[in-house]
Amino acid sequence: MEPDETTEEAKEADSPDASVEESPERETRPRRARPRMLRNIPLVPVILVLLVLMSAGAAAWMYFARYQPNQRTDPRVATAVVKAASEGTVALLSYSPESLDKDFAAAKSHLSGDFLSYYTQFTDQIVAPAAKQKSLKTTAHIMGAGVQELHPDSAVVLVYVDQSTTSKDRPDPTLAASTVLVSMARVNGSWLITKFDPV
């Protein structure tokens, strides 16, 4: 008895060796693989690193543009600035009723800008009348001074000062210690006081 042709065809269809003709549409083109390094780096950390680097660069630029002049300034300039600030502070805080005009003129020679105008008005309207009426006499002594900021044409000096005051009502000296930030500016080759801020 010959095998049934239908059965043979079914076996051939079920055979694993049966060739299956693949459609050209199902053929996949090779995908261009991204470099492994780029695929493994998250995007957000990269952006953060770039921002940090940019901030560091900006900070470095600010330092060299604004503060590096301190390093280029001759050390002798710092000495001159401290001396000018100290002498100016003593002149500002020292006066006697017998020599007010002379004392105020000496103080003004250390000042510049708006502070000179303020000091002139303040001494004329307040200090001079009180000094004459109460026989006020003050004497200042510098206990120490140091440069806080130093640039080619400006500086800030921290000054420690003791001030002794006597008056007609209180002949015994009254002592007062204070700390002052003295802002300086180079004007026509001389260091002059432009601000005088107690701290």
Coordinates of C-alpha atoms in Angstrom, one line a residue:
M1 CA 0.0 0.0 0.0
E2 CA 1.5 3.4 -1.1
P3 CA 1.6 6.2 1.4
D4 CA -1.0 8.8 1.1
E5 CA 0.3 11.8 -0.8
T6 CA -1.6 14.2 1.4
T7 CA 0.2 12.8 4.5
E8 CA 3.6 13.1 2.9
E9 CA 3.0 16.8 2.0
A10 CA 1.9 17.4 5.6
K11 CA 5.1 15.9 6.9
E12 CA 7.2 17.9 4.6
A13 CA 5.4 21.1 5.9
D14 CA 6.1 20.1 9.5
S15 CA 9.8 19.2 8.9
P16 CA 12.3 21.5 10.6
D17 CA 14.4 21.4 7.4
A18 CA 11.7 22.9 5.4
S19 CA 13.0 26.2 3.9
V20 CA 11.1 29.3 4.8
E21 CA 11.5 32.1 2.3
E22 CA 11.9 35.3 4.2
S23 CA 10.4 38.5 2.8
P24 CA 12.9 41.2 1.9
E25 CA 10.9 43.6 4.0
R26 CA 11.8 41.7 7.2
E27 CA 15.5 41.9 6.5
T28 CA 16.9 44.3 9.1
R29 CA 19.6 46.8 8.1
P30 CA 22.6 46.9 10.5
R31 CA 22.1 49.8 13.0
R32 CA 24.9 52.2 13.5
A33 CA 26.0 51.6 17.1
R34 CA 26.8 54.6 19.2
P35 CA 30.1 54.6 20.9
R36 CA 29.9 52.7 24.2
M37 CA 31.5 55.7 26.1
L38 CA 28.8 58.1 25.0
R39 CA 26.0 55.7 25.7
N40 CA 27.2 55.2 29.3
I41 CA 27.6 58.9 30.2
P42 CA 24.3 60.4 31.7
L43 CA 23.5 63.8 30.2
V44 CA 22.6 65.6 33.4
P45 CA 25.9 65.1 35.2
V46 CA 27.8 66.3 32.1
I47 CA 25.8 69.5 32.1
L48 CA 26.5 70.0 35.8
V49 CA 30.2 69.5 35.3
L50 CA 30.2 72.0 32.5
L51 CA 28.4 74.5 34.7
V52 CA 30.9 74.0 37.5
L53 CA 33.8 74.5 35.1
M54 CA 32.2 77.7 33.7
S55 CA 31.7 79.0 37.2
A56 CA 35.2 78.2 38.2
G57 CA 36.5 80.0 35.1
A58 CA 34.4 83.1 35.9
A59 CA 35.7 83.1 39.5
A60 CA 39.3 82.9 38.3
W61 CA 38.7 85.7 35.9
M62 CA 37.2 87.9 38.6
Y63 CA 40.2 87.1 40.9
F64 CA 42.8 88.0 38.4
A65 CA 40.9 91.0 37.1
R66 CA 39.9 92.5 40.4
Y67 CA 42.2 91.2 43.2
Q68 CA 45.4 90.3 41.4
P69 CA 46.5 94.0 41.3
N70 CA 47.3 93.5 45.0
Q71 CA 50.1 91.1 44.0
R72 CA 51.5 93.6 41.5
T73 CA 51.6 96.5 44.0
D74 CA 54.9 97.4 45.4
P75 CA 55.1 96.5 49.1
R76 CA 56.4 100.0 49.7
V77 CA 53.0 101.2 48.6
A78 CA 51.3 99.3 51.4
T79 CA 53.6 100.9 53.9
A80 CA 52.8 104.4 52.5
V81 CA 49.1 103.7 52.6
V82 CA 49.2 102.5 56.2
K83 CA 51.2 105.6 57.2
A84 CA 48.8 108.0 55.4
A85 CA 45.7 106.3 57.0
S86 CA 47.3 106.4 60.4
E87 CA 48.3 110.1 60.2
G88 CA 45.0 111.0 58.8
T89 CA 43.1 109.2 61.5
V90 CA 45.1 111.0 64.2
A91 CA 44.5 114.4 62.5
L92 CA 40.7 113.7 62.3
L93 CA 40.3 112.7 65.9
S94 CA 42.7 115.2 67.6
Y95 CA 41.8 118.8 68.2
S96 CA 42.0 121.5 70.9
P97 CA 39.8 124.5 71.6
E98 CA 42.9 126.8 71.5
S99 CA 43.8 125.6 67.9
L100 CA 40.6 124.5 66.2
D101 CA 41.3 126.2 62.9
K102 CA 44.8 124.8 62.7
D103 CA 43.7 121.3 63.7
F104 CA 40.8 121.2 61.3
A105 CA 43.0 122.5 58.5
A106 CA 45.5 119.8 59.2
A107 CA 42.8 117.1 59.1
K108 CA 41.3 118.4 55.8
S109 CA 44.7 118.0 54.2
H110 CA 44.3 114.3 54.6
L111 CA 40.8 114.1 53.0
S112 CA 39.3 114.1 49.6
G113 CA 36.0 113.9 47.8
D114 CA 32.6 113.8 49.5
F115 CA 34.2 113.0 52.8
L116 CA 36.1 116.3 52.8
S117 CA 32.8 118.2 52.3
Y118 CA 31.1 116.2 55.0
Y119 CA 34.0 116.8 57.5
T120 CA 34.0 120.5 56.8
Q121 CA 30.3 120.8 57.5
F122 CA 30.4 118.6 60.5
T123 CA 33.3 120.4 62.2
D124 CA 31.9 123.9 61.4
Q125 CA 28.3 123.1 62.7
I126 CA 28.9 120.6 65.5
V127 CA 32.5 120.1 66.6
A128 CA 33.7 123.6 66.8
P129 CA 30.8 125.1 68.8
A130 CA 30.9 122.1 71.3
A131 CA 34.7 122.3 71.6
K132 CA 34.6 126.0 72.4
Q133 CA 31.7 125.9 74.8
K134 CA 32.9 122.8 76.8
S135 CA 36.6 123.2 76.2
L136 CA 36.8 119.8 74.6
K137 CA 40.2 118.5 73.8
T138 CA 40.8 115.1 72.1
T139 CA 44.0 113.3 71.3
A140 CA 44.2 110.1 69.3
H141 CA 46.9 107.4 69.3
I142 CA 47.2 104.6 66.8
M143 CA 47.5 101.2 68.4
G144 CA 47.8 99.3 65.1
A145 CA 46.9 99.3 61.4
G146 CA 46.9 96.9 58.5
V147 CA 45.9 96.9 54.9
Q148 CA 42.6 95.1 54.1
E149 CA 42.5 95.9 50.4
L150 CA 45.2 97.3 48.1
H151 CA 44.8 98.4 44.5
P152 CA 46.9 100.7 42.3
D153 CA 44.8 103.7 43.1
S154 CA 42.7 102.7 46.1
A155 CA 43.0 100.9 49.4
V156 CA 41.2 100.1 52.6
V157 CA 43.1 100.1 55.9
L158 CA 41.9 98.8 59.3
V159 CA 43.0 101.1 62.1
Y160 CA 42.9 100.5 65.8
V161 CA 42.8 103.8 67.7
D162 CA 42.7 105.0 71.3
Q163 CA 41.2 108.4 71.9
S164 CA 41.6 110.5 75.1
T165 CA 39.1 113.3 75.8
T166 CA 39.1 116.0 78.4
S167 CA 36.6 118.9 79.0
K168 CA 35.9 121.7 81.3
D169 CA 33.4 119.5 83.2
R170 CA 35.6 116.4 83.2
P171 CA 39.2 117.4 83.4
D172 CA 40.3 113.7 83.9
P173 CA 40.9 112.0 80.6
T174 CA 38.2 109.7 79.3
L175 CA 39.6 106.9 77.2
A176 CA 37.8 105.2 74.3
A177 CA 39.1 102.5 72.0
S178 CA 37.7 102.1 68.5
T179 CA 38.3 100.3 65.2
V180 CA 37.9 102.2 61.9
L181 CA 37.9 101.1 58.3
V182 CA 39.7 103.9 56.4
S183 CA 39.1 104.0 52.7
M184 CA 42.0 105.6 50.7
A185 CA 42.4 107.0 47.2
R186 CA 45.5 108.1 45.4
V187 CA 45.0 111.7 44.4
N188 CA 47.9 113.5 42.5
G189 CA 50.3 111.0 44.0
S190 CA 49.1 111.3 47.6
W191 CA 47.0 108.9 49.5
L192 CA 43.9 110.6 50.9
I193 CA 41.0 109.5 53.0
T194 CA 37.7 109.2 51.2
K195 CA 35.6 107.2 53.8
F196 CA 35.9 106.8 57.6
D197 CA 33.7 104.0 58.9
P198 CA 33.8 102.9 62.6
V199 CA 33.3 99.1 62.9

